Structures are given as C-alpha cells and as structure tokens.
PDB file of C-alpha atoms in Angstrom:
ATOM      1  CA  MET A   1     135.888 130.558  79.608  1.00 80.00           C
ATOM      2  CA  ILE A   2     133.166 128.010  80.182  1.00 84.00           C
ATOM      3  CA  LEU A   3     135.537 126.067  82.432  1.00 81.00           C
ATOM      4  CA  ALA A   4     136.161 129.131  84.568  1.00 81.00           C
ATOM      5  CA  ALA A   5     132.435 129.728  84.858  1.00 86.00           C
ATOM      6  CA  ALA A   6     131.927 126.114  85.886  1.00 86.00           C
ATOM      7  CA  THR A   7     134.687 126.406  88.487  1.00 82.00           C
ATOM      8  CA  LEU A   8     133.000 129.468  89.911  1.00 83.00           C
ATOM      9  CA  ALA A   9     129.689 127.614  90.056  1.00 87.00           C
ATOM     10  CA  VAL A  10     131.315 124.691  91.890  1.00 85.00           C
ATOM     11  CA  LEU A  11     132.867 127.096  94.377  1.00 83.00           C
ATOM     12  CA  VAL A  12     129.449 128.607  95.043  1.00 84.00           C
ATOM     13  CA  ALA A  13     128.066 125.093  95.517  1.00 85.00           C
ATOM     14  CA  LEU A  14     130.840 124.358  98.019  1.00 82.00           C
ATOM     15  CA  LEU A  15     129.954 127.556  99.865  1.00 82.00           C
ATOM     16  CA  LEU A  16     126.303 126.511 100.075  1.00 84.00           C
ATOM     17  CA  GLY A  17     127.328 123.075 101.312  1.00 83.00           C
ATOM     18  CA  VAL A  18     129.514 124.576 104.033  1.00 80.00           C
ATOM     19  CA  ILE A  19     126.665 126.832 105.137  1.00 81.00           C
ATOM     20  CA  ARG A  20     124.367 123.838 105.410  1.00 82.00           C
ATOM     21  CA  ALA A  21     127.001 121.856 107.313  1.00 79.00           C
ATOM     22  CA  LEU A  22     127.474 124.652 109.822  1.00 78.00           C
ATOM     23  CA  ARG A  23     123.803 125.509 110.303  1.00 78.00           C
ATOM     24  CA  GLY A  24     122.242 122.088 109.755  1.00 73.00           C
ATOM     25  CA  PRO A  25     119.942 121.350 112.661  1.00 78.00           C
ATOM     26  CA  THR A  26     120.326 117.574 112.502  1.00 79.00           C
ATOM     27  CA  VAL A  27     123.286 115.299 111.955  1.00 76.00           C
ATOM     28  CA  PHE A  28     121.803 114.053 108.693  1.00 80.00           C
ATOM     29  CA  ASP A  29     122.014 117.527 107.189  1.00 83.00           C
ATOM     30  CA  ARG A  30     125.693 117.536 108.036  1.00 81.00           C
ATOM     31  CA  VAL A  31     126.270 114.069 106.579  1.00 81.00           C
ATOM     32  CA  LEU A  32     124.536 115.084 103.367  1.00 84.00           C
ATOM     33  CA  ALA A  33     126.522 118.311 103.258  1.00 84.00           C
ATOM     34  CA  ALA A  34     129.757 116.381 103.762  1.00 83.00           C
ATOM     35  CA  ASN A  35     128.857 114.067 100.911  1.00 84.00           C
ATOM     36  CA  ALA A  36     127.965 116.998  98.652  1.00 86.00           C
ATOM     37  CA  ILE A  37     131.187 118.798  99.521  1.00 83.00           C
ATOM     38  CA  GLY A  38     133.136 115.658  98.690  1.00 83.00           C
ATOM     39  CA  THR A  39     131.438 115.532  95.292  1.00 86.00           C
ATOM     40  CA  GLY A  40     132.103 119.243  94.836  1.00 85.00           C
ATOM     41  CA  ALA A  41     135.769 118.703  95.608  1.00 83.00           C
ATOM     42  CA  ILE A  42     135.893 116.005  92.929  1.00 85.00           C
ATOM     43  CA  MET A  43     134.288 118.370  90.414  1.00 86.00           C
ATOM     44  CA  LEU A  44     136.707 121.116  91.365  1.00 84.00           C
ATOM     45  CA  LEU A  45     139.603 118.708  90.917  1.00 83.00           C
ATOM     46  CA  ALA A  46     138.460 117.702  87.438  1.00 85.00           C
ATOM     47  CA  LEU A  47     137.802 121.314  86.390  1.00 85.00           C
ATOM     48  CA  ILE A  48     141.190 122.496  87.616  1.00 82.00           C
ATOM     49  CA  GLY A  49     142.757 119.602  85.768  1.00 83.00           C
ATOM     50  CA  PHE A  50     141.165 120.737  82.515  1.00 84.00           C
ATOM     51  CA  LEU A  51     141.876 124.416  83.249  1.00 81.00           C
ATOM     52  CA  THR A  52     145.592 123.729  83.636  1.00 79.00           C
ATOM     53  CA  GLY A  53     145.644 121.314  80.714  1.00 79.00           C
ATOM     54  CA  ARG A  54     146.200 118.110  82.661  1.00 76.00           C
ATOM     55  CA  PRO A  55     143.207 115.789  82.262  1.00 76.00           C
ATOM     56  CA  GLU A  56     145.039 113.057  84.220  1.00 77.00           C
ATOM     57  CA  PHE A  57     143.501 114.621  87.327  1.00 78.00           C
ATOM     58  CA  LEU A  58     140.381 112.631  86.489  1.00 82.00           C
ATOM     59  CA  ASP A  59     142.015 109.474  87.877  1.00 82.00           C
ATOM     60  CA  ILE A  60     142.575 111.179  91.215  1.00 80.00           C
ATOM     61  CA  GLY A  61     138.949 112.275  91.113  1.00 81.00           C
ATOM     62  CA  ILE A  62     137.861 108.651  90.857  1.00 84.00           C
ATOM     63  CA  LEU A  63     139.974 107.845  93.926  1.00 80.00           C
ATOM     64  CA  TYR A  64     138.304 110.698  95.805  1.00 80.00           C
ATOM     65  CA  ALA A  65     134.901 109.302  94.941  1.00 82.00           C
ATOM     66  CA  LEU A  66     135.830 105.905  96.404  1.00 81.00           C
ATOM     67  CA  LEU A  67     137.129 107.525  99.600  1.00 77.00           C
ATOM     68  CA  ASN A  68     134.043 109.682  99.934  1.00 78.00           C
ATOM     69  CA  ILE A  69     131.890 106.564  99.995  1.00 80.00           C
ATOM     70  CA  ILE A  70     133.989 105.010 102.793  1.00 77.00           C
ATOM     71  CA  GLY A  71     133.535 107.985 105.080  1.00 74.00           C
ATOM     72  CA  THR A  72     129.801 108.266 104.479  1.00 77.00           C
ATOM     73  CA  LEU A  73     129.249 104.537 104.964  1.00 79.00           C
ATOM     74  CA  ALA A  74     131.163 104.594 108.251  1.00 77.00           C
ATOM     75  CA  VAL A  75     129.125 107.541 109.528  1.00 76.00           C
ATOM     76  CA  LEU A  76     125.811 105.942 108.595  1.00 79.00           C
ATOM     77  CA  LYS A  77     126.760 102.575 110.096  1.00 78.00           C
ATOM     78  CA  PHE A  78     127.806 104.243 113.301  1.00 76.00           C
ATOM     79  CA  PHE A  79     124.501 106.084 113.429  1.00 75.00           C
ATOM     80  CA  ARG A  80     122.484 102.914 112.850  1.00 76.00           C
ATOM     81  CA  TYR A  81     124.282 100.536 115.187  1.00 74.00           C
ATOM     82  CA  GLY A  82     126.279 102.794 117.479  1.00 68.00           C
ATOM     83  CA  ASP A  83     129.335 100.660 116.867  1.00 67.00           C
ATOM     84  CA  LEU A  84     131.582 100.178 113.883  1.00 66.00           C
ATOM     85  CA  SER A  85     132.338  96.525 114.594  1.00 66.00           C
ATOM     86  CA  HIS A  86     128.678  95.529 114.404  1.00 66.00           C
ATOM     87  CA  PRO A  87     128.288  92.737 111.843  1.00 67.00           C
ATOM     88  CA  GLY A  88     125.235  94.391 110.314  1.00 61.00           C
ATOM     89  CA  GLY A  89     122.301  92.513 108.897  1.00 62.00           C
ATOM     90  CA  LYS A  90     119.767  92.612 111.701  1.00 58.00           C
ATOM     91  CA  GLU A  91     118.182  95.846 112.807  1.00 55.00           C
ATOM     92  CA  PRO A  92     118.805  96.783 116.417  1.00 53.00           C
ATOM     93  CA  GLY A  93     115.062  96.652 117.111  1.00 52.00           C
ATOM     94  CA  ASP A  94     114.680  93.073 115.850  1.00 50.00           C
ATOM     95  CA  ALA A  95     114.429  90.172 118.206  1.00 45.00           C
TER      96      ALA A  95
ATOM     97  CA  MET B   1     140.930 132.467  98.577  1.00 61.00           C
ATOM     98  CA  VAL B   2     137.340 131.285  98.676  1.00 64.00           C
ATOM     99  CA  LEU B   3     138.496 127.854  99.780  1.00 66.00           C
ATOM    100  CA  LEU B   4     140.588 129.316 102.598  1.00 68.00           C
ATOM    101  CA  THR B   5     137.600 131.321 103.805  1.00 69.00           C
ATOM    102  CA  LEU B   6     135.507 128.158 103.826  1.00 69.00           C
ATOM    103  CA  LEU B   7     138.287 126.407 105.754  1.00 69.00           C
ATOM    104  CA  ALA B   8     138.278 129.108 108.397  1.00 70.00           C
ATOM    105  CA  ALA B   9     134.478 128.880 108.663  1.00 69.00           C
ATOM    106  CA  ILE B  10     134.636 125.118 109.147  1.00 70.00           C
ATOM    107  CA  THR B  11     137.361 125.474 111.773  1.00 71.00           C
ATOM    108  CA  ILE B  12     135.310 127.961 113.799  1.00 72.00           C
ATOM    109  CA  GLY B  13     132.348 125.605 113.466  1.00 69.00           C
ATOM    110  CA  ILE B  14     134.420 122.691 114.814  1.00 69.00           C
ATOM    111  CA  VAL B  15     135.595 124.730 117.786  1.00 69.00           C
ATOM    112  CA  ARG B  16     132.109 125.958 118.663  1.00 68.00           C
ATOM    113  CA  MET B  17     130.272 122.676 118.225  1.00 69.00           C
ATOM    114  CA  ARG B  18     129.633 120.500 121.287  1.00 68.00           C
ATOM    115  CA  ASN B  19     128.244 117.451 119.499  1.00 72.00           C
ATOM    116  CA  LEU B  20     131.264 115.266 118.790  1.00 72.00           C
ATOM    117  CA  PHE B  21     129.468 113.358 116.043  1.00 74.00           C
ATOM    118  CA  GLY B  22     128.964 116.588 114.120  1.00 76.00           C
ATOM    119  CA  VAL B  23     132.602 117.439 114.771  1.00 79.00           C
ATOM    120  CA  VAL B  24     133.666 114.213 113.045  1.00 80.00           C
ATOM    121  CA  VAL B  25     131.524 115.040 110.011  1.00 79.00           C
ATOM    122  CA  LEU B  26     132.898 118.573 109.899  1.00 80.00           C
ATOM    123  CA  GLY B  27     136.409 117.138 110.114  1.00 81.00           C
ATOM    124  CA  GLY B  28     135.756 115.155 106.945  1.00 80.00           C
ATOM    125  CA  ILE B  29     134.544 118.310 105.213  1.00 81.00           C
ATOM    126  CA  TYR B  30     137.670 120.101 106.401  1.00 82.00           C
ATOM    127  CA  SER B  31     139.864 117.409 104.869  1.00 83.00           C
ATOM    128  CA  PHE B  32     138.144 117.620 101.496  1.00 82.00           C
ATOM    129  CA  LEU B  33     138.462 121.409 101.430  1.00 82.00           C
ATOM    130  CA  MET B  34     142.097 121.158 102.469  1.00 82.00           C
ATOM    131  CA  ALA B  35     142.721 118.666  99.666  1.00 82.00           C
ATOM    132  CA  SER B  36     141.158 121.137  97.224  1.00 81.00           C
ATOM    133  CA  VAL B  37     143.499 123.858  98.470  1.00 82.00           C
ATOM    134  CA  MET B  38     146.461 121.518  97.932  1.00 81.00           C
ATOM    135  CA  ILE B  39     145.301 120.841  94.387  1.00 80.00           C
ATOM    136  CA  VAL B  40     145.039 124.557  93.672  1.00 78.00           C
ATOM    137  CA  LEU B  41     148.623 124.831  94.956  1.00 77.00           C
ATOM    138  CA  ASP B  42     149.569 122.074  92.473  1.00 75.00           C
ATOM    139  CA  ALA B  43     150.553 119.504  95.119  1.00 76.00           C
ATOM    140  CA  VAL B  44     148.457 116.619  93.897  1.00 76.00           C
ATOM    141  CA  ASP B  45     150.239 113.889  95.867  1.00 78.00           C
ATOM    142  CA  VAL B  46     149.822 115.744  99.164  1.00 82.00           C
ATOM    143  CA  ALA B  47     146.182 116.335  98.286  1.00 80.00           C
ATOM    144  CA  MET B  48     145.672 112.640  97.653  1.00 80.00           C
ATOM    145  CA  THR B  49     147.211 111.778 101.030  1.00 82.00           C
ATOM    146  CA  GLU B  50     145.052 114.378 102.725  1.00 81.00           C
ATOM    147  CA  ALA B  51     141.894 113.022 101.143  1.00 79.00           C
ATOM    148  CA  SER B  52     142.652 109.381 101.866  1.00 79.00           C
ATOM    149  CA  VAL B  53     143.969 109.806 105.397  1.00 82.00           C
ATOM    150  CA  GLY B  54     141.946 112.816 106.500  1.00 78.00           C
ATOM    151  CA  ALA B  55     138.576 112.153 104.932  1.00 76.00           C
ATOM    152  CA  GLY B  56     138.692 108.367 104.689  1.00 76.00           C
ATOM    153  CA  ILE B  57     140.641 106.733 107.494  1.00 80.00           C
ATOM    154  CA  SER B  58     140.430 109.478 110.120  1.00 82.00           C
ATOM    155  CA  THR B  59     136.640 109.585 109.931  1.00 80.00           C
ATOM    156  CA  VAL B  60     136.445 105.847 110.525  1.00 80.00           C
ATOM    157  CA  LEU B  61     138.982 105.967 113.374  1.00 80.00           C
ATOM    158  CA  MET B  62     137.278 108.917 115.059  1.00 81.00           C
ATOM    159  CA  LEU B  63     133.925 107.146 114.865  1.00 79.00           C
ATOM    160  CA  GLY B  64     135.507 104.038 116.394  1.00 77.00           C
ATOM    161  CA  ALA B  65     136.829 106.179 119.240  1.00 79.00           C
ATOM    162  CA  LEU B  66     133.433 107.855 119.547  1.00 77.00           C
ATOM    163  CA  SER B  67     131.734 104.519 120.193  1.00 75.00           C
ATOM    164  CA  LEU B  68     133.930 104.155 123.306  1.00 76.00           C
ATOM    165  CA  THR B  69     133.015 107.519 124.776  1.00 74.00           C
ATOM    166  CA  LYS B  70     129.974 109.769 124.952  1.00 71.00           C
ATOM    167  CA  THR B  71     128.751 111.993 122.196  1.00 68.00           C
ATOM    168  CA  GLU B  72     128.500 115.349 123.938  1.00 71.00           C
ATOM    169  CA  GLU B  73     131.530 117.375 124.849  1.00 69.00           C
ATOM    170  CA  SER B  74     131.468 118.829 128.357  1.00 70.00           C
ATOM    171  CA  VAL B  75     131.700 122.595 128.709  1.00 70.00           C
ATOM    172  CA  PRO B  76     135.096 123.670 130.036  1.00 67.00           C
ATOM    173  CA  LYS B  77     135.079 125.149 133.520  1.00 71.00           C
ATOM    174  CA  HIS B  78     137.454 128.045 132.995  1.00 72.00           C
ATOM    175  CA  LEU B  79     138.654 130.109 130.071  1.00 73.00           C
ATOM    176  CA  PRO B  80     141.623 128.393 128.370  1.00 75.00           C
ATOM    177  CA  LEU B  81     143.853 131.454 128.398  1.00 81.00           C
ATOM    178  CA  LEU B  82     147.230 129.715 128.342  1.00 86.00           C
ATOM    179  CA  PRO B  83     146.391 127.409 125.379  1.00 85.00           C
ATOM    180  CA  VAL B  84     144.987 130.369 123.453  1.00 85.00           C
ATOM    181  CA  PHE B  85     148.184 132.294 124.110  1.00 88.00           C
ATOM    182  CA  VAL B  86     150.363 129.355 123.009  1.00 91.00           C
ATOM    183  CA  ALA B  87     148.311 128.838 119.832  1.00 89.00           C
ATOM    184  CA  VAL B  88     148.374 132.521 118.889  1.00 91.00           C
ATOM    185  CA  ALA B  89     152.113 132.752 119.570  1.00 93.00           C
ATOM    186  CA  THR B  90     152.837 129.669 117.459  1.00 93.00           C
ATOM    187  CA  GLY B  91     150.693 131.016 114.624  1.00 89.00           C
ATOM    188  CA  ALA B  92     152.455 134.384 114.801  1.00 91.00           C
ATOM    189  CA  VAL B  93     155.861 132.691 114.607  1.00 92.00           C
ATOM    190  CA  LEU B  94     154.732 130.639 111.610  1.00 90.00           C
ATOM    191  CA  VAL B  95     153.371 133.703 109.799  1.00 88.00           C
ATOM    192  CA  PHE B  96     156.633 135.511 110.579  1.00 88.00           C
ATOM    193  CA  GLY B  97     158.511 132.559 109.062  1.00 86.00           C
ATOM    194  CA  THR B  98     156.574 132.812 105.806  1.00 83.00           C
ATOM    195  CA  PHE B  99     157.961 136.327 105.215  1.00 81.00           C
ATOM    196  CA  ALA B 100     161.382 134.842 104.518  1.00 78.00           C
ATOM    197  CA  LEU B 101     160.064 132.309 102.011  1.00 76.00           C
ATOM    198  CA  PRO B 102     160.570 132.955  98.297  1.00 73.00           C
ATOM    199  CA  PRO B 103     157.460 133.689  96.227  1.00 73.00           C
ATOM    200  CA  PHE B 104     155.381 130.713  95.102  1.00 69.00           C
ATOM    201  CA  GLY B 105     156.577 128.981  91.926  1.00 67.00           C
ATOM    202  CA  VAL B 106     159.849 130.860  91.365  1.00 71.00           C
ATOM    203  CA  ALA B 107     162.426 128.762  89.514  1.00 70.00           C
ATOM    204  CA  GLU B 108     165.606 130.329  90.985  1.00 72.00           C
ATOM    205  CA  THR B 109     165.060 129.315  94.591  1.00 71.00           C
ATOM    206  CA  PRO B 110     167.643 127.046  96.297  1.00 71.00           C
ATOM    207  CA  MET B 111     164.975 124.336  96.500  1.00 68.00           C
ATOM    208  CA  ASN B 112     164.807 124.156  92.702  1.00 69.00           C
ATOM    209  CA  THR B 113     168.486 124.692  91.890  1.00 73.00           C
ATOM    210  CA  HIS B 114     170.258 122.482  94.449  1.00 75.00           C
ATOM    211  CA  VAL B 115     169.658 118.810  93.590  1.00 76.00           C
ATOM    212  CA  ALA B 116     166.500 118.895  91.489  1.00 77.00           C
ATOM    213  CA  PRO B 117     168.311 119.369  88.115  1.00 78.00           C
ATOM    214  CA  TYR B 118     170.547 116.393  88.895  1.00 79.00           C
ATOM    215  CA  TYR B 119     167.541 114.199  89.579  1.00 79.00           C
ATOM    216  CA  LEU B 120     165.725 115.433  86.483  1.00 79.00           C
ATOM    217  CA  GLN B 121     168.708 114.747  84.215  1.00 80.00           C
ATOM    218  CA  ASN B 122     170.068 111.533  85.665  1.00 79.00           C
ATOM    219  CA  SER B 123     167.141 109.648  87.093  1.00 77.00           C
ATOM    220  CA  ILE B 124     166.317 107.724  83.924  1.00 78.00           C
ATOM    221  CA  PRO B 125     169.923 106.680  83.124  1.00 79.00           C
ATOM    222  CA  ASP B 126     170.541 105.808  86.788  1.00 78.00           C
ATOM    223  CA  THR B 127     167.372 104.012  87.734  1.00 77.00           C
ATOM    224  CA  SER B 128     165.314 103.646  84.520  1.00 79.00           C
ATOM    225  CA  ILE B 129     162.148 104.566  86.452  1.00 77.00           C
ATOM    226  CA  PRO B 130     159.998 106.868  84.290  1.00 77.00           C
ATOM    227  CA  ASN B 131     158.525 108.823  87.235  1.00 77.00           C
ATOM    228  CA  VAL B 132     161.105 111.112  88.824  1.00 78.00           C
ATOM    229  CA  VAL B 133     159.340 111.343  92.174  1.00 78.00           C
ATOM    230  CA  THR B 134     159.193 107.573  92.432  1.00 79.00           C
ATOM    231  CA  SER B 135     162.850 107.221  91.530  1.00 81.00           C
ATOM    232  CA  VAL B 136     163.860 109.766  94.196  1.00 81.00           C
ATOM    233  CA  LEU B 137     161.739 108.130  96.870  1.00 79.00           C
ATOM    234  CA  SER B 138     162.526 104.514  96.179  1.00 80.00           C
ATOM    235  CA  SER B 139     166.026 104.633  94.711  1.00 81.00           C
ATOM    236  CA  TYR B 140     168.004 107.751  95.669  1.00 82.00           C
ATOM    237  CA  ARG B 141     166.435 107.899  99.124  1.00 83.00           C
ATOM    238  CA  GLY B 142     165.711 104.214  99.414  1.00 83.00           C
ATOM    239  CA  PHE B 143     167.138 103.799 102.911  1.00 89.00           C
ATOM    240  CA  ASP B 144     165.098 106.757 104.112  1.00 90.00           C
ATOM    241  CA  THR B 145     161.933 105.192 102.762  1.00 88.00           C
ATOM    242  CA  LEU B 146     162.919 101.856 104.291  1.00 91.00           C
ATOM    243  CA  GLY B 147     163.250 103.550 107.691  1.00 92.00           C
ATOM    244  CA  GLU B 148     159.821 105.187 107.359  1.00 91.00           C
ATOM    245  CA  THR B 149     158.271 101.884 106.412  1.00 92.00           C
ATOM    246  CA  THR B 150     159.909 100.229 109.426  1.00 95.00           C
ATOM    247  CA  VAL B 151     158.490 102.892 111.754  1.00 95.00           C
ATOM    248  CA  ILE B 152     154.969 102.487 110.374  1.00 92.00           C
ATOM    249  CA  PHE B 153     155.233  98.696 110.473  1.00 94.00           C
ATOM    250  CA  THR B 154     156.348  98.783 114.116  1.00 95.00           C
ATOM    251  CA  ALA B 155     153.503 101.129 115.024  1.00 94.00           C
ATOM    252  CA  GLY B 156     151.010  98.823 113.325  1.00 91.00           C
ATOM    253  CA  ILE B 157     152.334  95.783 115.217  1.00 93.00           C
ATOM    254  CA  ALA B 158     152.166  97.683 118.510  1.00 91.00           C
ATOM    255  CA  VAL B 159     148.549  98.713 117.905  1.00 88.00           C
ATOM    256  CA  LEU B 160     147.617  95.152 116.993  1.00 88.00           C
ATOM    257  CA  MET B 161     149.229  93.830 120.176  1.00 88.00           C
ATOM    258  CA  LEU B 162     147.404  96.386 122.321  1.00 85.00           C
ATOM    259  CA  LEU B 163     144.030  95.541 120.761  1.00 80.00           C
ATOM    260  CA  LYS B 164     144.612  91.824 121.109  1.00 77.00           C
ATOM    261  CA  GLY B 165     145.502  92.089 124.805  1.00 66.00           C
ATOM    262  CA  LYS B 166     142.347  94.064 125.542  1.00 59.00           C
ATOM    263  CA  ARG B 167     140.106  91.575 123.788  1.00 54.00           C
ATOM    264  CA  HIS B 168     141.485  88.688 125.870  1.00 50.00           C
ATOM    265  CA  ILE B 169     140.768  90.360 129.197  1.00 50.00           C
ATOM    266  CA  LYS B 170     137.424  91.991 128.476  1.00 49.00           C
ATOM    267  CA  PRO B 171     134.914  89.146 127.875  1.00 50.00           C
ATOM    268  CA  GLY B 172     135.523  87.253 131.135  1.00 47.00           C
ATOM    269  CA  PRO B 173     133.318  88.076 134.126  1.00 50.00           C
ATOM    270  CA  LYS B 174     136.317  88.024 136.489  1.00 48.00           C
ATOM    271  CA  ARG B 175     139.940  88.905 135.972  1.00 47.00           C
ATOM    272  CA  ARG B 176     141.422  85.515 135.399  1.00 47.00           C
ATOM    273  CA  ARG B 177     144.678  84.494 133.866  1.00 50.00           C
ATOM    274  CA  VAL B 178     144.823  85.006 130.138  1.00 49.00           C
ATOM    275  CA  SER B 179     145.560  81.865 128.217  1.00 47.00           C
ATOM    276  CA  ARG B 180     146.352  81.866 124.551  1.00 45.00           C
TER     277      ARG B 180
END
C-alpha cells in the first residue's frame, strides 16, 4: 500500500519534471529537469522492483545513476566550452 | 499509461522545439521515460540498453555533433506533407499489426511454447551457465552473437579510420600530402 502510494508520488514528480522541461525558459531548467527525471526513473525502478517482489532491481538503479551523471556532465561541459574535446581546466575567459 | 502520456508530450516538445541543444536534453528525458516503460513491461535488459545507449552515449554523441554545426534549427520552407503521410501510414500499419498479437504475458503463445521450455530444461546440463538468457546468447546462439560482435567491431574500426583521416588533413594551412 505504501509502495503504491510512493509510486504514484514519483509519477507525479515525473509529470512535474516533464512540464518544467517543456516549458523551461532557459536551457538550465531543461538540464535540471532532465537530471530530476533521471532520478525519478531510478526511484520508479526501485519501487517497481519492491512492488513485484524483486529487490535485485536496485543494482540496475545504481547503473542508471552512473549513466545519468555522464549525460549531465557532457551537457554542462558542452555549455561551458562549446566543445566536448576541450581539455578543461582553464576558463574560456582566462588568458 | 501515465508514462506513455509523458512520452507523447516529450515527443511533441521535441518536434516543436527549434533549439537543438534543448532537443538533445529532451532526447535524454525521452530515453529515461522509455526505459521506465520497458521496466513496467518487465523487460529489464532492454530498459538497461535504452538507458545506457539512449540517455548516456547518445547524449554525448549528439552534443559532439552539435559542436560541429549551429544550435538553431532553420524553419522549413514548405509543409512536409509527404513525410507526414509516410509516418502516419507506417504507424497505422504497425497499429494494425498489433491486433494480431496475443495478449501480454499469456503462457500459451507460440513464443513461449516453441523452444523456450527446451532452453529452460536443458540449459544447465548442456552449458552449466546459471543464467538462461546468457546461455542462449553465448552458447546456443554463439555464432549469431559472434557475427553481431564482428559487425560492431568493423563499424568501430571504420569510424576510427574516418576520424583519423580527418585529423591528419585539418591542421595544415594548405592541402599537402599526408604523411604518417
């Protein structure tokens, strides 16, 4: 019962995230929404795992979390440097 | 149902958006929602592939392509009537095809009665691999998997060769002969 309620709450959170991603005036809103939706998907995965009696889904949730970080890091690096092959370190405004 | 509605909303958002950077971000969201739908359908392996390829690698690759082009999509000059017609016709054919499918999760379908019992009963005596899916992929259909791996390996080599050739030509001020 409490698991079903939690699943419903996560679905509502996903809905809110999608609304923000579609309406978000700036790109950063969308990046944040994407990150939140990734986290929501992980929560949904874990809850469904417990609802159907298979807690092994938690391992897959950990994998999702790692992948979520890759995507967000790539987006932010692209926004900062305009190029994914930039070595990083220095700011573009530095001499 | 809720997830499918969200998927449709994201798709319409991708089509309507002109900023390609936002499209890439929305594509990542789409992949995560799609992976959730796969999990609800109890296809965890497909969901894992969708999340790793769709949300992880595709985002990085699309951003890499985006750094070679501009960020704003140009408005099309005319209405794309023929592509719309082709897409709607293909979708209609696919929906028509689903009418002939058996209901979800029924045990008496040909898919579940043809070779699956053989694999379930004999995979451990034959291959002594505890996971049935792994034994089917890497033992019963080993040559098939070997062929897939060869295709992906060849594609990777081809991409590497293309990238390497471009890097040799680009830095020089004039087109001169490439020396390795």
